[in-house]
Short mmCIF file of C-alpha atoms in Angstrom, two decimals:
data_model
loop_
_atom_site.label_atom_id
_atom_site.label_comp_id
_atom_site.label_asym_id
_atom_site.label_seq_id
_atom_site.Cartn_x
_atom_site.Cartn_y
_atom_site.Cartn_z
CA MET A 251 65.96 139.19 176.99
CA LYS A 252 68.40 138.77 179.81
CA ARG A 253 66.53 140.32 182.65
CA ILE A 254 63.20 138.77 181.75
CA VAL A 255 65.18 135.60 181.31
CA PHE A 256 66.27 136.05 184.89
CA ALA A 257 62.71 136.62 185.98
CA LEU A 258 61.68 133.38 184.31
CA THR A 259 64.63 131.74 185.94
CA GLY A 260 62.99 132.45 189.24
CA VAL A 261 59.98 130.52 188.06
CA ALA A 262 62.19 127.77 186.72
CA LEU A 263 63.84 127.47 190.12
CA LEU A 264 60.45 126.71 191.58
CA ALA A 265 59.01 124.72 188.73
CA GLY A 266 62.05 122.78 187.66
CA ALA A 267 62.47 121.39 184.19
CA VAL A 268 59.49 121.49 181.87
CA ALA A 269 59.62 119.23 178.86
CA THR A 270 57.72 120.61 175.90
CA THR A 271 55.46 119.02 173.34
CA ALA A 272 55.17 122.22 171.35
CA PRO A 273 55.11 121.66 167.58
CA LEU A 274 58.11 122.68 165.50
CA SER A 275 56.13 125.62 164.19
CA GLY A 276 56.66 127.21 167.58
CA GLN A 277 52.95 128.02 167.79
CA PRO A 278 51.47 125.77 170.47
CA HIS A 279 48.37 127.96 170.61
CA GLY A 280 47.35 131.59 170.45
CA GLU A 281 47.04 132.46 174.12
CA ALA A 282 48.49 135.93 174.64
CA ALA A 283 50.85 136.89 177.46
CA PRO A 284 49.51 139.45 179.98
CA ILE A 285 50.18 143.19 179.87
CA TYR A 286 51.76 143.22 176.39
CA GLY A 287 49.31 140.90 174.63
CA ILE A 288 52.02 139.02 172.76
CA THR A 289 51.43 135.53 171.35
CA ILE A 290 54.13 133.08 170.28
CA PRO A 291 55.32 134.15 166.80
CA ALA A 292 54.80 131.36 164.29
CA GLY A 293 58.04 129.85 163.06
CA TYR A 294 60.33 131.53 165.59
CA ARG A 295 62.30 128.29 165.93
CA ASP A 296 63.60 128.91 162.41
CA TRP A 297 64.85 132.44 163.06
CA HIS A 298 68.53 133.29 162.69
CA LEU A 299 70.94 132.77 165.56
CA ILE A 300 71.98 135.84 167.57
CA SER A 301 74.02 134.12 170.28
CA VAL A 302 74.10 131.36 172.87
CA ARG A 303 74.27 131.55 176.64
CA GLN A 304 74.52 129.48 179.78
CA LEU A 305 72.82 130.15 183.11
CA THR A 306 73.73 128.27 186.26
CA GLY A 307 72.95 128.65 189.93
CA ALA A 308 70.73 127.58 192.81
CA GLY A 309 73.50 125.44 194.25
CA GLY A 310 73.85 123.49 191.02
CA LYS A 311 70.10 122.87 190.66
CA LEU A 312 69.84 125.30 187.77
CA LYS A 313 71.80 124.40 184.66
CA GLN A 314 70.50 125.84 181.41
CA LEU A 315 71.75 126.28 177.88
CA ARG A 316 70.08 129.05 175.95
CA ALA A 317 69.88 130.45 172.44
CA GLN A 318 68.73 133.84 171.28
CA LEU A 319 67.17 133.96 167.83
CA GLY A 320 66.00 137.01 165.89
CA ASN A 321 63.60 137.69 163.05
CA ASP A 322 65.04 139.32 159.91
CA ILE A 323 64.45 142.86 161.17
CA ALA A 324 66.23 142.15 164.45
CA ILE A 325 69.15 140.36 162.81
CA THR A 326 69.73 143.17 160.32
CA ALA A 327 69.73 145.70 163.16
CA PHE A 328 72.22 143.63 165.18
CA ARG A 329 74.57 143.36 162.22
CA GLU A 330 74.38 147.03 161.35
CA GLY A 331 74.62 148.04 164.99
CA LYS A 332 71.43 149.98 164.48
CA LEU A 333 70.02 151.41 167.70
CA PRO A 334 67.26 151.73 168.65
CA PHE A 335 65.96 148.54 167.04
CA PRO A 336 63.36 149.28 164.35
CA ASP A 337 59.69 148.49 164.85
CA GLY A 338 58.96 144.90 163.95
CA ALA A 339 62.17 143.55 165.47
CA ILE A 340 61.56 140.45 167.60
CA ILE A 341 64.10 138.62 169.74
CA ALA A 342 63.37 135.11 170.99
CA ALA A 343 65.20 133.48 173.90
CA LEU A 344 64.97 129.70 173.98
CA HIS A 345 65.93 127.96 177.21
CA TRP A 346 66.73 124.29 177.75
CA ASN A 347 67.88 122.29 180.72
CA LYS A 348 71.49 121.33 180.15
CA VAL A 349 72.06 117.58 180.04
CA ALA A 350 75.09 115.37 179.57
CA SER A 351 75.58 112.06 177.82
CA ASP A 352 77.84 109.44 179.37
CA ALA A 353 78.35 108.01 175.89
CA ASP A 354 79.45 111.41 174.60
CA ASN A 355 81.91 111.87 177.43
CA GLN A 356 83.26 108.35 176.95
CA VAL A 357 84.00 109.28 173.35
CA LEU A 358 85.76 112.41 174.59
CA ALA A 359 87.75 110.47 177.15
CA SER A 360 88.90 107.95 174.55
CA GLY A 361 89.74 110.65 172.03
CA PHE A 362 91.52 112.97 174.44
CA PRO A 363 92.69 110.92 177.42
CA GLY A 364 93.60 113.08 180.37
CA ALA A 365 92.01 116.21 179.00
CA GLY A 366 89.01 115.82 181.28
CA LEU A 367 86.66 116.99 178.55
CA GLU A 368 82.96 117.11 179.33
CA SER A 369 80.21 117.82 176.85
CA SER A 370 76.66 118.89 177.60
CA PHE A 371 73.81 119.91 175.33
CA ALA A 372 70.26 121.22 175.16
CA GLY A 373 67.87 118.81 176.87
CA PRO A 374 64.20 119.34 177.76
CA ALA A 375 62.85 122.75 176.82
CA VAL A 376 62.13 125.01 179.79
CA ASN A 377 60.59 128.15 178.30
CA VAL A 378 60.77 130.71 175.53
CA GLN A 379 60.68 134.49 175.88
CA PHE A 380 60.19 137.29 173.39
CA MET A 381 60.94 140.98 173.06
CA VAL A 382 58.78 142.67 170.43
CA LYS A 383 59.66 146.18 169.25
CA ASP A 384 56.77 148.58 168.65
CA SER A 385 57.80 152.11 169.58
CA LYS A 386 54.21 153.36 169.69
CA LYS A 387 52.31 150.41 171.16
CA TYR A 388 54.97 149.83 173.82
CA ALA A 389 56.10 153.43 174.31
CA ALA A 390 55.65 153.08 178.08
CA SER A 391 58.18 150.23 178.26
CA GLY A 392 61.00 151.56 176.14
CA GLY A 393 59.35 150.55 172.90
CA TRP A 394 59.47 146.85 173.74
CA GLY A 395 56.77 144.39 174.63
CA TYR A 396 57.78 141.32 176.62
CA ALA A 397 56.38 137.81 176.77
CA ASP A 398 57.24 134.56 178.49
CA PHE A 399 55.85 131.11 177.69
CA THR A 400 56.37 127.78 179.40
CA ASN A 401 55.18 124.74 177.47
CA GLY A 402 53.21 127.11 175.27
CA LYS A 403 51.37 128.84 178.14
CA PRO A 404 52.15 132.47 179.04
CA GLY A 405 53.51 133.37 182.47
CA ASN A 406 51.35 135.38 184.85
CA GLU A 407 51.00 139.15 185.13
CA ALA A 408 53.31 139.36 188.16
CA LEU A 409 56.10 137.83 186.11
CA HIS A 410 55.54 140.13 183.17
CA LYS A 411 55.50 143.18 185.42
CA THR A 412 59.19 142.54 186.13
CA CYS A 413 60.35 142.63 182.50
CA PHE A 414 60.85 146.27 181.67
CA ALA A 415 62.39 147.28 184.97
CA CYS A 416 64.79 144.39 184.71
CA HIS A 417 65.97 145.51 181.28
CA GLN A 418 66.81 149.02 182.49
CA PRO A 419 70.53 148.26 182.92
CA ALA A 420 70.70 147.80 179.14
CA LYS A 421 68.96 151.09 178.36
CA ASP A 422 71.96 152.32 176.37
CA ARG A 423 71.61 149.29 174.12
CA ASP A 424 67.88 149.82 173.64
CA TYR A 425 67.21 147.51 176.61
CA VAL A 426 68.74 144.51 174.83
CA PHE A 427 71.44 142.64 176.75
CA THR A 428 72.30 140.11 174.07
CA HIS A 429 75.12 140.79 171.62
CA TYR A 430 75.43 139.27 168.15
CA ALA A 431 77.93 136.40 168.37
CA ALA A 432 81.00 136.56 166.13
CA THR A 433 81.01 134.49 162.94
CA PRO A 434 83.77 131.86 163.14
CA MET B 258 79.86 117.17 164.41
CA LYS B 259 80.71 116.05 167.88
CA ARG B 260 83.72 113.90 167.27
CA ILE B 261 85.31 116.23 164.72
CA VAL B 262 84.44 118.95 167.18
CA PHE B 263 86.46 117.03 169.72
CA ALA B 264 89.32 116.70 167.26
CA LEU B 265 89.35 120.45 166.82
CA THR B 266 89.15 120.79 170.55
CA GLY B 267 92.56 119.20 170.69
CA VAL B 268 93.85 121.95 168.46
CA ALA B 269 92.02 124.54 170.52
CA LEU B 270 93.71 123.23 173.64
CA LEU B 271 97.03 124.00 172.04
CA ALA B 272 96.11 127.14 170.19
CA GLY B 273 93.86 128.74 172.75
CA ALA B 274 91.19 131.24 171.87
CA VAL B 275 91.15 132.62 168.36
CA ALA B 276 89.16 135.77 167.79
CA THR B 277 87.75 136.01 164.30
CA THR B 278 87.37 138.86 161.89
CA ALA B 279 85.43 136.76 159.44
CA PRO B 280 82.65 138.67 157.66
CA LEU B 281 79.05 137.93 158.55
CA SER B 282 78.65 136.12 155.26
CA GLY B 283 80.67 133.32 156.77
CA GLN B 284 82.88 133.24 153.69
CA PRO B 285 86.29 134.56 154.78
CA HIS B 286 87.84 133.09 151.63
CA GLY B 287 87.64 130.07 149.40
CA GLU B 288 90.51 127.95 150.67
CA ALA B 289 89.39 124.32 150.77
CA ALA B 290 89.97 121.95 153.67
CA PRO B 291 92.24 118.94 152.96
CA ILE B 292 91.03 115.45 152.03
CA TYR B 293 87.39 116.42 151.47
CA GLY B 294 87.93 119.65 149.55
CA ILE B 295 85.22 121.54 151.39
CA THR B 296 85.14 125.35 151.52
CA ILE B 297 83.15 127.45 153.98
CA PRO B 298 79.54 127.55 152.72
CA ALA B 299 78.43 131.13 152.08
CA GLY B 300 75.82 132.33 154.53
CA TYR B 301 76.08 129.42 156.98
CA ARG B 302 75.79 131.89 159.88
CA ASP B 303 72.15 132.35 158.85
CA TRP B 304 71.23 128.67 158.83
CA HIS B 305 68.58 127.33 161.20
CA LEU B 306 69.46 126.27 164.73
CA ILE B 307 69.80 122.55 165.42
CA SER B 308 71.00 122.71 169.01
CA VAL B 309 73.48 124.24 171.42
CA ARG B 310 76.27 122.63 173.42
CA GLN B 311 78.94 123.29 176.00
CA LEU B 312 82.41 121.77 176.11
CA THR B 313 84.68 122.12 179.13
CA GLY B 314 87.94 120.55 180.25
CA ALA B 315 91.71 120.88 180.39
CA GLY B 316 91.57 121.76 184.06
CA GLY B 317 89.22 124.66 183.42
CA LYS B 318 91.31 126.08 180.56
CA LEU B 319 88.75 124.99 177.98
CA LYS B 320 85.34 126.61 178.25
CA GLN B 321 83.33 126.75 175.05
CA LEU B 322 79.75 127.44 174.05
CA ARG B 323 78.74 125.94 170.75
CA ALA B 324 75.86 126.03 168.28
CA GLN B 325 75.00 123.61 165.52
CA LEU B 326 73.25 125.06 162.50
CA GLY B 327 71.86 123.26 159.47
CA ASN B 328 70.97 124.15 155.91
CA ASP B 329 67.36 123.57 154.82
CA ILE B 330 68.02 119.99 153.69
CA ALA B 331 69.62 119.08 157.01
CA ILE B 332 66.94 120.76 159.11
CA THR B 333 64.12 119.03 157.23
CA ALA B 334 65.83 115.69 157.75
CA PHE B 335 66.29 116.33 161.48
CA ARG B 336 62.64 117.23 161.89
CA GLU B 337 61.37 114.26 159.92
CA GLY B 338 63.84 111.94 161.60
CA LYS B 339 65.01 110.97 158.14
CA LEU B 340 68.08 108.72 158.15
CA PRO B 341 70.41 108.61 156.38
CA PHE B 342 70.57 112.35 155.74
CA PRO B 343 69.92 113.17 152.08
CA ASP B 344 72.65 114.41 149.77
CA GLY B 345 73.10 118.15 150.09
CA ALA B 346 72.59 118.20 153.85
CA ILE B 347 75.20 120.33 155.61
CA ILE B 348 75.69 120.71 159.36
CA ALA B 349 77.77 123.58 160.74
CA ALA B 350 79.23 123.62 164.27
CA LEU B 351 80.15 127.08 165.53
CA HIS B 352 82.43 127.27 168.56
CA TRP B 353 83.07 130.24 170.83
CA ASN B 354 85.05 130.75 173.98
CA LYS B 355 82.62 131.15 176.86
CA VAL B 356 82.92 134.49 178.63
CA ALA B 357 81.12 136.08 181.56
CA SER B 358 80.11 139.66 182.27
CA ASP B 359 80.44 141.02 185.79
CA ALA B 360 77.71 143.51 184.94
CA ASP B 361 75.41 140.68 183.88
CA ASN B 362 76.03 138.76 187.06
CA GLN B 363 75.52 141.87 189.18
CA VAL B 364 72.09 142.21 187.58
CA LEU B 365 71.41 138.58 188.41
CA ALA B 366 72.57 139.01 191.99
CA SER B 367 70.34 142.03 192.47
CA GLY B 368 67.36 140.33 190.85
CA PHE B 369 67.73 137.01 192.62
CA PRO B 370 69.73 137.54 195.79
CA GLY B 371 71.07 134.31 197.20
CA ALA B 372 70.36 132.28 194.08
CA GLY B 373 74.00 132.36 193.06
CA LEU B 374 73.06 132.76 189.42
CA GLU B 375 75.88 133.08 186.91
CA SER B 376 75.47 133.88 183.23
CA SER B 377 77.99 133.32 180.47
CA PHE B 378 77.75 133.77 176.72
CA ALA B 379 79.51 133.33 173.38
CA GLY B 380 82.73 135.34 173.31
CA PRO B 381 85.53 135.24 170.71
CA ALA B 382 84.96 132.74 167.92
CA VAL B 383 87.26 129.71 168.04
CA ASN B 384 86.43 127.72 164.92
CA VAL B 385 83.69 126.37 162.69
CA GLN B 386 83.29 122.84 161.38
CA PHE B 387 81.12 121.31 158.69
CA MET B 388 79.69 117.94 157.72
CA VAL B 389 78.65 117.79 154.08
CA LYS B 390 76.53 114.89 152.84
CA ASP B 391 77.34 113.47 149.40
CA SER B 392 76.76 109.73 149.38
CA LYS B 393 78.77 109.24 146.18
CA LYS B 394 81.61 111.72 146.55
CA TYR B 395 82.21 110.76 150.19
CA ALA B 396 81.20 107.08 149.98
CA ALA B 397 84.48 106.09 151.68
CA SER B 398 83.63 108.11 154.80
CA GLY B 399 80.03 107.17 155.40
CA GLY B 400 78.72 109.62 152.83
CA TRP B 401 79.99 112.63 154.75
CA GLY B 402 82.78 115.05 154.04
CA TYR B 403 84.32 116.91 156.97
CA ALA B 404 85.95 120.32 157.25
CA ASP B 405 87.38 122.46 160.02
CA PHE B 406 88.24 126.16 159.82
CA THR B 407 89.88 128.46 162.34
CA ASN B 408 89.68 132.16 161.57
CA GLY B 409 88.74 131.19 158.02
CA LYS B 410 91.71 128.91 157.44
CA PRO B 411 91.27 125.13 157.12
CA GLY B 412 92.92 122.77 159.59
CA ASN B 413 95.69 120.48 158.39
CA GLU B 414 95.41 117.00 156.88
CA ALA B 415 96.33 115.25 160.12
CA LEU B 416 93.34 116.87 161.82
CA HIS B 417 90.96 115.98 159.01
CA LYS B 418 92.14 112.37 159.00
CA THR B 419 90.60 111.99 162.46
CA CYS B 420 87.08 113.03 161.49
CA PHE B 421 85.41 109.95 160.09
CA ALA B 422 86.87 107.50 162.59
CA CYS B 423 85.75 109.78 165.41
CA HIS B 424 82.17 109.80 164.14
CA GLN B 425 81.94 105.99 164.09
CA PRO B 426 80.17 105.83 167.49
CA ALA B 427 77.23 107.63 165.86
CA LYS B 428 77.04 105.27 162.89
CA ASP B 429 73.45 104.31 163.74
CA ARG B 430 72.50 107.97 163.46
CA ASP B 431 74.29 108.37 160.12
CA TYR B 432 77.43 109.50 161.97
CA VAL B 433 75.70 112.59 163.37
CA PHE B 434 75.93 113.05 167.14
CA THR B 435 73.82 116.20 167.38
CA HIS B 436 70.10 115.96 168.07
CA TYR B 437 67.52 118.57 167.11
CA ALA B 438 66.73 120.62 170.23
CA ALA B 439 63.12 120.72 171.41
CA THR B 440 61.02 123.77 170.56
CA PRO B 441 60.02 125.55 173.79
#
């Protein structure tokens, strides 16, 4: 989802943080994203973890923590290194504004004086993005459909037009930038 | 897991990054951690996402991305705001060294010139830690047992002696620092 993540980042830079009231089911409503016609998959919040990421920039104005989750088909493909991803694979990218807790950092300072430890964590939700594999339906975009939702509402067509082109640099990995994080 | 996470951080500061070869099952072997006798729960890598976190410090030498996962009992309790956590709840904290990809950042620079965007993601695994709720077995430590594993091997007794005391600041949240991240 990286490049579409970047595209959304552009929106985030303009819109700033967006707190969400979306239910835990991850299905705020059924409005479909433009071009690819993708709605928010029910229950995506419970999918397995692929990896985590941080995105910073805009002179310190942008500070996000992110998680990529996958449905069972996507996770199995990641683990087996199966490329291209099979039809039915869906990757979700959840983005939060990164926040810090003074209380947390005071605990760190008392536990490890002089170490200068700072902790930050996922704060208000910013947006969620999806890549949906359907080699026939989305044949014109590398077999993937793309969708971006902020507070449950899909981004506009201009945003979604950027997705496929942006994922081109990852063509040799079936347009997926994210790698499966090692198991500690 | 925050405070025990911090405790492990101390070890990480000394040991540096530790790449893992642990199998995806999350069960490198059955060696139990001291004091609490906890082994790595099979399949923890597939548990649901609670939240994500970043820890930095040591003059820039420590840069970690972290994820907290929970088993079904823990996740249900988080969602329902149920405190104390019921017996059987287990929280896993996965820690990775944060790494960056020049190729990723080149894509960002080309997509958003001037935004100064920088992306980083989970690199080599450092360690994994667990909180296991058993109000009777672990009555002396707030009902929680604690365990820390690096490359599948448990930390020593001195490390595990720090866990409960470190979690005291979160006593009003049943000794759990981590909050359930919002659903975008």
